[in-house]
Short mmCIF file of C-alpha atoms and ligand atoms in Angstrom, two decimals:
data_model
loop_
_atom_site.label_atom_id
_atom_site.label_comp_id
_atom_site.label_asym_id
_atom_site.label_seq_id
_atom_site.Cartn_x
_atom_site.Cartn_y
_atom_site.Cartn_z
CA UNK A 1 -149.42 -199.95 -87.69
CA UNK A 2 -146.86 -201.72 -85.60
CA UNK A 3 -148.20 -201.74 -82.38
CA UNK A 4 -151.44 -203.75 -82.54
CA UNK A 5 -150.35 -206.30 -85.08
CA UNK A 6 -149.81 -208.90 -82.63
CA UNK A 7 -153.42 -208.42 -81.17
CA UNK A 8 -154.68 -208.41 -84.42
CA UNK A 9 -158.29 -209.27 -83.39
CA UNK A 10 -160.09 -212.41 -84.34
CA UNK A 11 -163.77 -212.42 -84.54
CA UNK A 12 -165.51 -212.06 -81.01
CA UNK A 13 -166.45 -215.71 -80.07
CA UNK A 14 -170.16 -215.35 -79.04
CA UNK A 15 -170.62 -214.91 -75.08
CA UNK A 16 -172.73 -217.32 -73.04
CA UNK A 17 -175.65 -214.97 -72.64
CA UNK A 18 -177.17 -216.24 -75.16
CA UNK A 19 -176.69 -213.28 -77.44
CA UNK A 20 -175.85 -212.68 -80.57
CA UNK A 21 -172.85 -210.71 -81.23
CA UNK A 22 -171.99 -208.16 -83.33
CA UNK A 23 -169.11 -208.92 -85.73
CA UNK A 24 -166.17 -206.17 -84.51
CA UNK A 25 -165.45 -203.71 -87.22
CA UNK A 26 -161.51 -202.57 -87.32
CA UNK A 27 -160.46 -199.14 -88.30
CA UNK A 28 -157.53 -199.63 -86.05
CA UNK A 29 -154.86 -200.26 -89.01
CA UNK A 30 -154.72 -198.16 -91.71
CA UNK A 31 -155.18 -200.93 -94.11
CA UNK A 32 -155.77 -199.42 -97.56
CA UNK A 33 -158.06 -201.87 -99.20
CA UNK A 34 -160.72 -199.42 -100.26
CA UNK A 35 -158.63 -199.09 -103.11
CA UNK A 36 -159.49 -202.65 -104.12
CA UNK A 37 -162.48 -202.12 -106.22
CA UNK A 38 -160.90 -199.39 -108.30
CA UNK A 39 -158.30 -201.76 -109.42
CA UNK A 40 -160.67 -204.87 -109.80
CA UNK A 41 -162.56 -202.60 -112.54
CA UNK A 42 -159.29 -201.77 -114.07
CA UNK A 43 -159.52 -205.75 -115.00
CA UNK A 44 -156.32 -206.81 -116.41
CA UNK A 45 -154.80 -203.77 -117.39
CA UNK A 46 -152.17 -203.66 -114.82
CA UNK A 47 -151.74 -207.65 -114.77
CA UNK A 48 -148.23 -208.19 -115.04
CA UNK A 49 -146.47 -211.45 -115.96
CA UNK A 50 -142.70 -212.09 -113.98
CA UNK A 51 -141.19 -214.99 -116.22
CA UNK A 52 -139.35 -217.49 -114.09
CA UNK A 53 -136.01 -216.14 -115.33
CA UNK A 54 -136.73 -212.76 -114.03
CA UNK A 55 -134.93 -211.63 -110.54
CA UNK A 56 -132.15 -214.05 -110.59
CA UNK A 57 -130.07 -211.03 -109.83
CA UNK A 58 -129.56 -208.92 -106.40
CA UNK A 59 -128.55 -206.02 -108.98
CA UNK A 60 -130.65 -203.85 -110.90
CA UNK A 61 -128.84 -200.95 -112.50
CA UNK A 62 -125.14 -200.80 -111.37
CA UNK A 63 -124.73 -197.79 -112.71
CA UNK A 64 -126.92 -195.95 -110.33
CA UNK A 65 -126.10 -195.04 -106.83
CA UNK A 66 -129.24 -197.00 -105.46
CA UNK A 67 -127.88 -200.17 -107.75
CA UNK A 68 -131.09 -202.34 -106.73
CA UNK A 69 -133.34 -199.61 -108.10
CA UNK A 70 -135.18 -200.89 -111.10
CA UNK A 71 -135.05 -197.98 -114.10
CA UNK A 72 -138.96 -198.98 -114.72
CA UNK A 73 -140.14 -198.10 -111.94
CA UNK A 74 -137.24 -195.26 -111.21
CA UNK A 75 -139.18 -193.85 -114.55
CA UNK A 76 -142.76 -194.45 -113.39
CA UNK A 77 -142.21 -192.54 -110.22
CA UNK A 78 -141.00 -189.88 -111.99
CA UNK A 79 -143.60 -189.55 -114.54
CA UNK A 80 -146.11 -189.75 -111.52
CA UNK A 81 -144.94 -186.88 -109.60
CA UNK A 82 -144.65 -185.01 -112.58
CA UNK A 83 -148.18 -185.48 -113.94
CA UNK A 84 -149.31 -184.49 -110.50
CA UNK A 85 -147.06 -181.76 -109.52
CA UNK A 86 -146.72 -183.02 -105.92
CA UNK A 87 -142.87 -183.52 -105.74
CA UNK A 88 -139.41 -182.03 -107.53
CA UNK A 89 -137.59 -184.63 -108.93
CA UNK A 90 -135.26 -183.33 -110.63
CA UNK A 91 -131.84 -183.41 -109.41
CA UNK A 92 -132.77 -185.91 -106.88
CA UNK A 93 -131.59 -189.33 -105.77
CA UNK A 94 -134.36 -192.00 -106.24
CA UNK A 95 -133.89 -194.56 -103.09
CA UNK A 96 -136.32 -197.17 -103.10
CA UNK A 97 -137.51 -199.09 -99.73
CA UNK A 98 -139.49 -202.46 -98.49
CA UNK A 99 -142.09 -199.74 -97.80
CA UNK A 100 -141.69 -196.08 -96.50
CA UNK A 101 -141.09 -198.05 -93.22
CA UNK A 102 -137.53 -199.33 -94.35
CA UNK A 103 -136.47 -195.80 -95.25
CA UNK A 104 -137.51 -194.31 -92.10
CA UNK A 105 -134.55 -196.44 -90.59
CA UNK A 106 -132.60 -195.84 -93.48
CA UNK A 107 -132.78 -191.76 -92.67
CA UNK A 108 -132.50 -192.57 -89.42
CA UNK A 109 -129.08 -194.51 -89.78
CA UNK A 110 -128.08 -192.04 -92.65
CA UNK A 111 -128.31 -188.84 -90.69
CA UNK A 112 -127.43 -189.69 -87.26
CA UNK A 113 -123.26 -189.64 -86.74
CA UNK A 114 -121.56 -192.72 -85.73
CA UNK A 115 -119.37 -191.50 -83.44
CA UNK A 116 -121.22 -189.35 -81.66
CA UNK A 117 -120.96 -189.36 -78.12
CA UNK A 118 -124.63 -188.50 -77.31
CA UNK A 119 -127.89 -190.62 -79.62
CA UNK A 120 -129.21 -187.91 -81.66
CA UNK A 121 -132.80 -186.78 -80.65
CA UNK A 122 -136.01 -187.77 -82.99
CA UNK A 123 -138.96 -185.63 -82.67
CA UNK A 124 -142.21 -184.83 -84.17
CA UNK A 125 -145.03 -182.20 -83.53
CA UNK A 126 -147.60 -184.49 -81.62
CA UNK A 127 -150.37 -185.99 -82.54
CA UNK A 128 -147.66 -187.98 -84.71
CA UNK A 129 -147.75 -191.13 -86.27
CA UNK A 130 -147.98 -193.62 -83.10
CA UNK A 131 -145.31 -196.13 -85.21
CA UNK A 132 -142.34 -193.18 -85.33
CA UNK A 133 -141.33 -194.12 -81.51
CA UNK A 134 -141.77 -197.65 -82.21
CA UNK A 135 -139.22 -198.07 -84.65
CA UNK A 136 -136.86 -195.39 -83.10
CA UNK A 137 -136.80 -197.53 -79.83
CA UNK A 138 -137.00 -200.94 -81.02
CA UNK A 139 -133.29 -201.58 -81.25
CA UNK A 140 -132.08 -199.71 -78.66
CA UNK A 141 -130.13 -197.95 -80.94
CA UNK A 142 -126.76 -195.94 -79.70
CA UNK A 143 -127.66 -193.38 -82.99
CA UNK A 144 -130.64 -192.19 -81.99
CA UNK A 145 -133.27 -191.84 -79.73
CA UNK A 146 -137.06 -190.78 -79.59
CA UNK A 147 -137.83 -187.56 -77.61
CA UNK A 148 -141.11 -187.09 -78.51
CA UNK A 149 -143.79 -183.79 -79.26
CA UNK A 150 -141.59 -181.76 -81.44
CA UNK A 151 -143.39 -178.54 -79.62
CA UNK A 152 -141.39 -179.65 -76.05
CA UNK A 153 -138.10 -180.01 -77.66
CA UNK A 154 -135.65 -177.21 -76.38
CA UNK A 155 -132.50 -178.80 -76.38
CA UNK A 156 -129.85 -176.81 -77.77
CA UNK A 157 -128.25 -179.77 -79.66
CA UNK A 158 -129.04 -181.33 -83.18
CA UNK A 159 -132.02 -183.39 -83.43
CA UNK A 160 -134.30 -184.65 -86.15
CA UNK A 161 -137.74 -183.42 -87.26
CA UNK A 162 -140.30 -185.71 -88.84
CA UNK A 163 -142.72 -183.38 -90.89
CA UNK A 164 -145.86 -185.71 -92.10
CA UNK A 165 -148.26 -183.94 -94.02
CA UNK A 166 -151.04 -184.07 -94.57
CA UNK A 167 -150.63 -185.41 -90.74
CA UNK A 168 -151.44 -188.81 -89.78
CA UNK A 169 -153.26 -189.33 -87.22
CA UNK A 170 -155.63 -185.83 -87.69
CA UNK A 171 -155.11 -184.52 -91.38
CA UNK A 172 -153.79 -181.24 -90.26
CA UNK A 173 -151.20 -179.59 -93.21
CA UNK A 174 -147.83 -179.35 -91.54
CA UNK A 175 -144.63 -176.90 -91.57
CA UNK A 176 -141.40 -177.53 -89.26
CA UNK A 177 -141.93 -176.39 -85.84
CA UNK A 178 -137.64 -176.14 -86.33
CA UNK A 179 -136.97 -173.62 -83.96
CA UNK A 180 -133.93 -174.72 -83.03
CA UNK A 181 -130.43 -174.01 -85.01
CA UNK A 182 -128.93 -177.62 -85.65
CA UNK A 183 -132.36 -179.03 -87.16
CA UNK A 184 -132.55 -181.71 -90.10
CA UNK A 185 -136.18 -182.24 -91.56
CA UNK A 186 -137.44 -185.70 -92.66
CA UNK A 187 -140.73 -184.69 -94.83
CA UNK A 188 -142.40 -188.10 -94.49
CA UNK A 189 -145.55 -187.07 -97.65
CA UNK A 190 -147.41 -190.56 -97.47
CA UNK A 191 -150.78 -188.74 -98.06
CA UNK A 192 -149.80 -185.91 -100.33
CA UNK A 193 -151.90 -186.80 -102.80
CA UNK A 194 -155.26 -185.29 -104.99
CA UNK A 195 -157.18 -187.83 -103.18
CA UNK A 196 -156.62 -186.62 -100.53
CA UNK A 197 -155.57 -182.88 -100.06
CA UNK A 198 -155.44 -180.09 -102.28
CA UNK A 199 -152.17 -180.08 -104.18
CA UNK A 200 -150.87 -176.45 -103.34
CA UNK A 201 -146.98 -176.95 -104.55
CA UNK A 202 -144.71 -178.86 -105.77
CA UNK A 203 -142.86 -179.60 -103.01
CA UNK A 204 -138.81 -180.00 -103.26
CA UNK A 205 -138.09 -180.84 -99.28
CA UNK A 206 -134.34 -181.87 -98.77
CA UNK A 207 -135.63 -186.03 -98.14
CA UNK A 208 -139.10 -186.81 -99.06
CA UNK A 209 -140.62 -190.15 -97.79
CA UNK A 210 -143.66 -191.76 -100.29
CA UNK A 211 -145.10 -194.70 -100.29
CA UNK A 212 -147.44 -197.20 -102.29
CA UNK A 213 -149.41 -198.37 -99.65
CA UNK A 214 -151.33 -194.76 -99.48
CA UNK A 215 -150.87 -193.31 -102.99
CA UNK A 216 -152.18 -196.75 -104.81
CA UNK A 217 -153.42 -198.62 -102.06
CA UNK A 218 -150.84 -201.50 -102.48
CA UNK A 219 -149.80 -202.07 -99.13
CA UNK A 220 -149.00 -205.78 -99.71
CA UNK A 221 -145.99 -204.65 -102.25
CA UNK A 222 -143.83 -202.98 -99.48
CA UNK A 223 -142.59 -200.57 -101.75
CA UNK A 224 -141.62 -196.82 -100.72
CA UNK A 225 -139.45 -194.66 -102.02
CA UNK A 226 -137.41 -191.96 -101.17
CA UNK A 227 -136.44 -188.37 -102.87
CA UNK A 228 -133.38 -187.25 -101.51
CA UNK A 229 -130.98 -184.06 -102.64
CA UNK A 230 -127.78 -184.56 -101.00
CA UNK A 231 -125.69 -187.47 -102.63
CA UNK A 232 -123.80 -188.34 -100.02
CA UNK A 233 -127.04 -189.55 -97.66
CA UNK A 234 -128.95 -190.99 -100.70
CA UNK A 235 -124.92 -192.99 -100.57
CA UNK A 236 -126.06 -193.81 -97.13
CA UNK A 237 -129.46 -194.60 -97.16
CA UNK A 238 -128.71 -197.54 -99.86
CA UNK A 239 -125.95 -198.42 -97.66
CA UNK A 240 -128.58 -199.34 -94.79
CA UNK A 241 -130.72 -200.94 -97.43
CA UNK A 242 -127.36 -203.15 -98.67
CA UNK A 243 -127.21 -203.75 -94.63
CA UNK A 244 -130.56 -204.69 -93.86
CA UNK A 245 -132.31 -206.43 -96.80
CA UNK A 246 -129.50 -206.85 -99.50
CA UNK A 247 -131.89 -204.65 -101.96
CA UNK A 248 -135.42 -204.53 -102.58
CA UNK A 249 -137.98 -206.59 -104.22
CA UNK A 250 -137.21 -206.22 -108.31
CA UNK A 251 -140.84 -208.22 -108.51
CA UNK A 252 -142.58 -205.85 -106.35
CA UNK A 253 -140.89 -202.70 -108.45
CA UNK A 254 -142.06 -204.21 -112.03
CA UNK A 255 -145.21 -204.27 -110.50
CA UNK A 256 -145.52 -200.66 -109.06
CA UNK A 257 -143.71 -199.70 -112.16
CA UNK A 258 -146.82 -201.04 -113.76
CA UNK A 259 -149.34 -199.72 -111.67
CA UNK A 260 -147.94 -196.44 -111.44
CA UNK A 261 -147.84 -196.21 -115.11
CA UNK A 262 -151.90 -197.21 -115.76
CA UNK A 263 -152.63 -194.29 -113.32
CA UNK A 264 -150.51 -191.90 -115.62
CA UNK A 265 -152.01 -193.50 -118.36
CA UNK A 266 -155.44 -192.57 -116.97
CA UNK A 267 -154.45 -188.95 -117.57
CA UNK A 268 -153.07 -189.80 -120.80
CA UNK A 269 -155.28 -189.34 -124.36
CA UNK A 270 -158.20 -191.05 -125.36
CA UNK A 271 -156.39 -193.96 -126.85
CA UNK A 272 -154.01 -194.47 -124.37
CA UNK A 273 -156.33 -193.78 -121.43
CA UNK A 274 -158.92 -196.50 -122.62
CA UNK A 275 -161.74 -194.92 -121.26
CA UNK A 276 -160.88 -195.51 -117.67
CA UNK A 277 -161.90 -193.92 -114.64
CA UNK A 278 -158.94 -191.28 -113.75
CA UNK A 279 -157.62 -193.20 -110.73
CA UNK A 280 -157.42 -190.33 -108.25
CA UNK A 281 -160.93 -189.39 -109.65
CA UNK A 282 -161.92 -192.27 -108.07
CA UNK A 283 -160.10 -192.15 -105.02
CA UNK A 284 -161.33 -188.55 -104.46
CA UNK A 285 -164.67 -189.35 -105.24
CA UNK A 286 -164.63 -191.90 -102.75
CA UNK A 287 -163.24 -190.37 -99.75
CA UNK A 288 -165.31 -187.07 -100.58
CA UNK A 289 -168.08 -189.41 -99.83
CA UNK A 290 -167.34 -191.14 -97.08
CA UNK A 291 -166.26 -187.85 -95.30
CA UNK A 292 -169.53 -186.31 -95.72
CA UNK A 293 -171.13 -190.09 -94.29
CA UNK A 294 -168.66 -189.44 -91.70
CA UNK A 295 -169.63 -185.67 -90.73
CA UNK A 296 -173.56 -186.08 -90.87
CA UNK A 297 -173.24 -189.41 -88.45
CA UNK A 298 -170.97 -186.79 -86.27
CA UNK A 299 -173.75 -184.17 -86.81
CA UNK A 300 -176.54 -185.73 -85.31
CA UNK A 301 -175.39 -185.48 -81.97
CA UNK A 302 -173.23 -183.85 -79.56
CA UNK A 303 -171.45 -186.94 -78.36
CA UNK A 304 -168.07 -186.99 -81.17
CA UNK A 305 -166.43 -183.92 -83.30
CA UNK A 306 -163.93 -183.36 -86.05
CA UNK A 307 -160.93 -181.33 -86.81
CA UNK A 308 -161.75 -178.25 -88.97
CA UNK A 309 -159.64 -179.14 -91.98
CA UNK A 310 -158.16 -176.31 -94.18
CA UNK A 311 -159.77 -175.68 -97.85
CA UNK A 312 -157.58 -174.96 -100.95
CA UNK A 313 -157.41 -175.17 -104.22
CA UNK A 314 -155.61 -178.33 -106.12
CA UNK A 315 -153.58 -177.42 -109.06
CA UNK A 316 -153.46 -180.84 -110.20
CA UNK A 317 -157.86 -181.23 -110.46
CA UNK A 318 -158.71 -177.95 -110.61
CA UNK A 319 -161.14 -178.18 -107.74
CA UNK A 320 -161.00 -176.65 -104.57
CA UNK A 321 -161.60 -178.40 -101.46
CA UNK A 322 -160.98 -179.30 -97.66
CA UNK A 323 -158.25 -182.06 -96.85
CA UNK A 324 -160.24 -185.38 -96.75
CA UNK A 325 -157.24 -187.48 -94.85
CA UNK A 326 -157.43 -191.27 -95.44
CA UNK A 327 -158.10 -190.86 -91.39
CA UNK A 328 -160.08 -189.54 -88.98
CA UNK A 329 -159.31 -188.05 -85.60
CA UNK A 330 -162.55 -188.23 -83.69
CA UNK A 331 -162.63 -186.53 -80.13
CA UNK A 332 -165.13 -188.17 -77.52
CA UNK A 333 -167.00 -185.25 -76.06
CA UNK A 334 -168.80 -186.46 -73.99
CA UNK A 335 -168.00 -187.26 -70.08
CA UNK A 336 -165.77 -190.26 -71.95
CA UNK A 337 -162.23 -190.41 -70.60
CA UNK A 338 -161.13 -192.78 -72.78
CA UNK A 339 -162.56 -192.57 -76.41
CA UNK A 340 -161.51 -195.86 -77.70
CA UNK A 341 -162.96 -198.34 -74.82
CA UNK A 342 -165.85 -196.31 -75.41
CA UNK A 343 -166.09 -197.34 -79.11
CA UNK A 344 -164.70 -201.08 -78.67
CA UNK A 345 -167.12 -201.51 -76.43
CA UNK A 346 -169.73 -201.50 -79.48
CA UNK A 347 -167.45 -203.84 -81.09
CA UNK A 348 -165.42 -200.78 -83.40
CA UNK A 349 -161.89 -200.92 -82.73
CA UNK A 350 -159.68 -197.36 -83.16
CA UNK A 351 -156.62 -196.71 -82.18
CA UNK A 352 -156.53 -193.98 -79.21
CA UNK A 353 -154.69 -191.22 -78.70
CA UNK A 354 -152.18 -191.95 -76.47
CA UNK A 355 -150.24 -193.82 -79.30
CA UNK A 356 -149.93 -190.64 -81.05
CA UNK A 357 -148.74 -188.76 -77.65
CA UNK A 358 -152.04 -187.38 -77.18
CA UNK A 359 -154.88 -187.15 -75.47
CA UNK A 360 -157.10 -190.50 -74.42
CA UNK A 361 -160.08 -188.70 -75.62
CA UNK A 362 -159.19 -188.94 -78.86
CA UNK A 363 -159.16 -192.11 -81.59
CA UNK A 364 -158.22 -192.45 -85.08
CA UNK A 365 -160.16 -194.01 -87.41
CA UNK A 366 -159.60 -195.38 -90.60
CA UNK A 367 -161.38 -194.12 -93.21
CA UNK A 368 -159.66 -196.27 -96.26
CA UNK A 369 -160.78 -199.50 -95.89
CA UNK A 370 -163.80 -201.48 -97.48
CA UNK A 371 -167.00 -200.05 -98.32
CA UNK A 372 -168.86 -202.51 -96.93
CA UNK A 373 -167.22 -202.10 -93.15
CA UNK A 374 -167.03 -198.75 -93.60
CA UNK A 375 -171.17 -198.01 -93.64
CA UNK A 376 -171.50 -200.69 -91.04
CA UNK A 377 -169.12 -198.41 -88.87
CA UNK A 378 -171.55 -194.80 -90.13
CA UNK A 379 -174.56 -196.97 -89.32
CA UNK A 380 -173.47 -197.54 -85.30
CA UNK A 381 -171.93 -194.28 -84.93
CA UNK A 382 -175.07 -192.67 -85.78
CA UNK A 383 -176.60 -194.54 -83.84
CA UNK A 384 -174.39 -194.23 -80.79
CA UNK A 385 -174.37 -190.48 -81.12
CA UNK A 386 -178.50 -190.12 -81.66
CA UNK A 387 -178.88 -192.36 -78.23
CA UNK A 388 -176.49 -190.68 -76.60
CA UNK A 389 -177.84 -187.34 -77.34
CA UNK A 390 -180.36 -185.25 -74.96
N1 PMP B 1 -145.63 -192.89 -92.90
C1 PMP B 1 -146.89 -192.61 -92.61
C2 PMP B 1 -147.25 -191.23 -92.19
C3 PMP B 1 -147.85 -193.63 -92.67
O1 PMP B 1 -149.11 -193.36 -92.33
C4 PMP B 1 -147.47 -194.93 -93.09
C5 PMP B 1 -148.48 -196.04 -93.23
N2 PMP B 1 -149.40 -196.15 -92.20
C6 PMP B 1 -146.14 -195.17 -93.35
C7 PMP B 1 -145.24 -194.12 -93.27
C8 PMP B 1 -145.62 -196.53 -93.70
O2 PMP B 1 -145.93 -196.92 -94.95
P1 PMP B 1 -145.37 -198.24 -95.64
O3 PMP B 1 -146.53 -199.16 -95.82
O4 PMP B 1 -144.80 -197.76 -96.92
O5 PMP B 1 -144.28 -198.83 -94.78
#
């Protein structure tokens, strides 16, 4: 999400040409409003009023080893995972982060020596997510540095794997490529949720990365978190935390504690669930549909295709079904070298390949932003793809 936030695109000012333009639809960022209606019909059920006493502190539970981690939301977390069955928690270290983003650097600085006389080497089976080298190189660090697809790395010297799955940018369900002996996996799980993938296990990865911003759509709240076995990096994850930030936002954690809880409470009894939608109900309900917009525009023509997605059952819902991923990775097939020009140039901005260390024939698209952008975005691609067709 890094890279294009400085171009972040204003509306096209009208040409001379007398024209009128179309408005330009971005699916570059994976911006997770979408979500926004479900929680406008949830009214004021996850309202939460911070008195003006509240957060005088930098401390929230001393006790703990991640001492700015508030117990409410330490205890909603929990109760989440374990109502889906998508994480072990037990017998883990709860670290929470100004988004997943902050803990990514807090692994980073966590599990690379100090004194080593060589950076250690990041990797990640490509296509990976195109902010991973941003924030390895930014700093220039002397810990670390990015080396790229995961699948070229032959080095016989420790490195570290990023494992994101389901994958962003193209869905795909992911295991280690770790064929090498000194290996240390980062599972970054973002999307491993019933909205979007079959829940298969209950996964118990050394370090797991989550985050709000794609479980409950609330990017805006920065909050991540972190499920980590081995005390002594949890110890130094909060250290880089206590380094960078001085904590985390205790108003942004009552909050998530909050929200986090009404989703459980969806699930709950009759009484306690108050007769509202299951959230990830909705949210699977809503990217079922918007995948099957998505494959019929695709359909009609020979000009774009998908990535055949793998079908499983979900022990959480019951239901079996193919990973819907909050995006899409659409390949140009057509005598198109370079898949998002193509697309911008009727005004719907992706974010190409290359960013991901692939292929320029290839963009991602979001699929988890508002309704209303989203059918404007079916409507031209259909009709890109039926002009474009013999
Ligand atoms: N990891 C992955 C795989 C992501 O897609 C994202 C969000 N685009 C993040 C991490 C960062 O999330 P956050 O908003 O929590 O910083």
């Amino acid at each position: 999400a890094l890279s294009s936030l400085s171009s972040y695109p204003a509306e096209p000012k009208p040409e001379n040409d007398g024209q009128i333009q179309q408005k330009l639809i971005n699916l570059d960022h994976g911006d997770p409003t979408m979500y926004q209606s479900y929680w406008k019909q949830m009214g004021d059920r996850a309202t939460v009023v911070i008195s003006g006493w509240q957060s005088v502190s930098y401390f929230s539970d001393t006790k703990n080893l991640c001492w700015f981690l508030e117990p409410g939301f330490a205890n909603a977390v929990t109760r989440l995972h374990n109502l889906v069955g998508n994480a072990e928690t037990e017998n883990r270290h709860i670290v929470v982060g100004t988004g997943s983003t902050q803990l990514f650097q807090a692994v980073l600085y966590a599990l690379c020596p100090y004194d080593a006389p060589e950076p250690m080497s990041i990797v990640s089976a490509a296509p990976f997510y195109s902010s991973y080298p941003l924030i390895t190189e930014c700093l220039k660090s002397g810990l670390y540095k990015w080396r790229g697809d995961a699948n070229d790395f032959d080095k016989d010297e420790p490195y570290i794997e990023l494992v994101t799955s389901p994958n962003n940018p193209d869905g795909s369900i992911r295991e280690a490529v770790f064929n090498g002996s000194g290996g240390i996996l980062v599972h970054d799980l973002a999307y491993y949720w019933p909205q979007y993938t079959p829940i298969s296990s209950r996964t118990d990865y050394d370090i797991m990365l989550f985050t709000l911003s794609k479980s409950t759509g609330h990017a805006g709240m920065r909050l991540g978190w972190a499920l980590v076995k081995d005390e002594a990096i949890a110890k130094k994850m909060v250290k880089f935390i206590e380094i960078s930030s001085i904590g985390v936002s205790k108003d942004s954690q009552v909050r998530a504690a909050k929200i986090l809880d009404v989703i459980s409470d969806t699930y709950g009894d009759a009484e306690t669930s108050n007769e509202s939608k299951p959230f990830f109900d909705y949210g699977y309900e809503e990217m079922e549909k918007r995948w099957g917009q998505l494959r019929e525009a695709v359909n009609k023509g020979q000009s774009f295709s998908l990535p055949n997605l793998p079908v499983g059952k979900c022990n959480f819902s019951n239901r079996t079904f193919g990973t819907q991923p909050a995006f899409a990775w659409v390949k140009c097939e057509q005598a198109v070298d370079d898949c998002e020009s193509f697309l911008k140039k009727h005004k719907i901005l992706t974010r190409g390949g290359a960013h991901f260390g692939s292929s320029k024939k290839y963009v991602r698209v979001s699929l988890i932003g508002h309704d209303k952008d989203y059918n404007e975005f079916i409507r031209r691609l259909s009709l890109i793809n039926s002009v474009q067709s013999p």
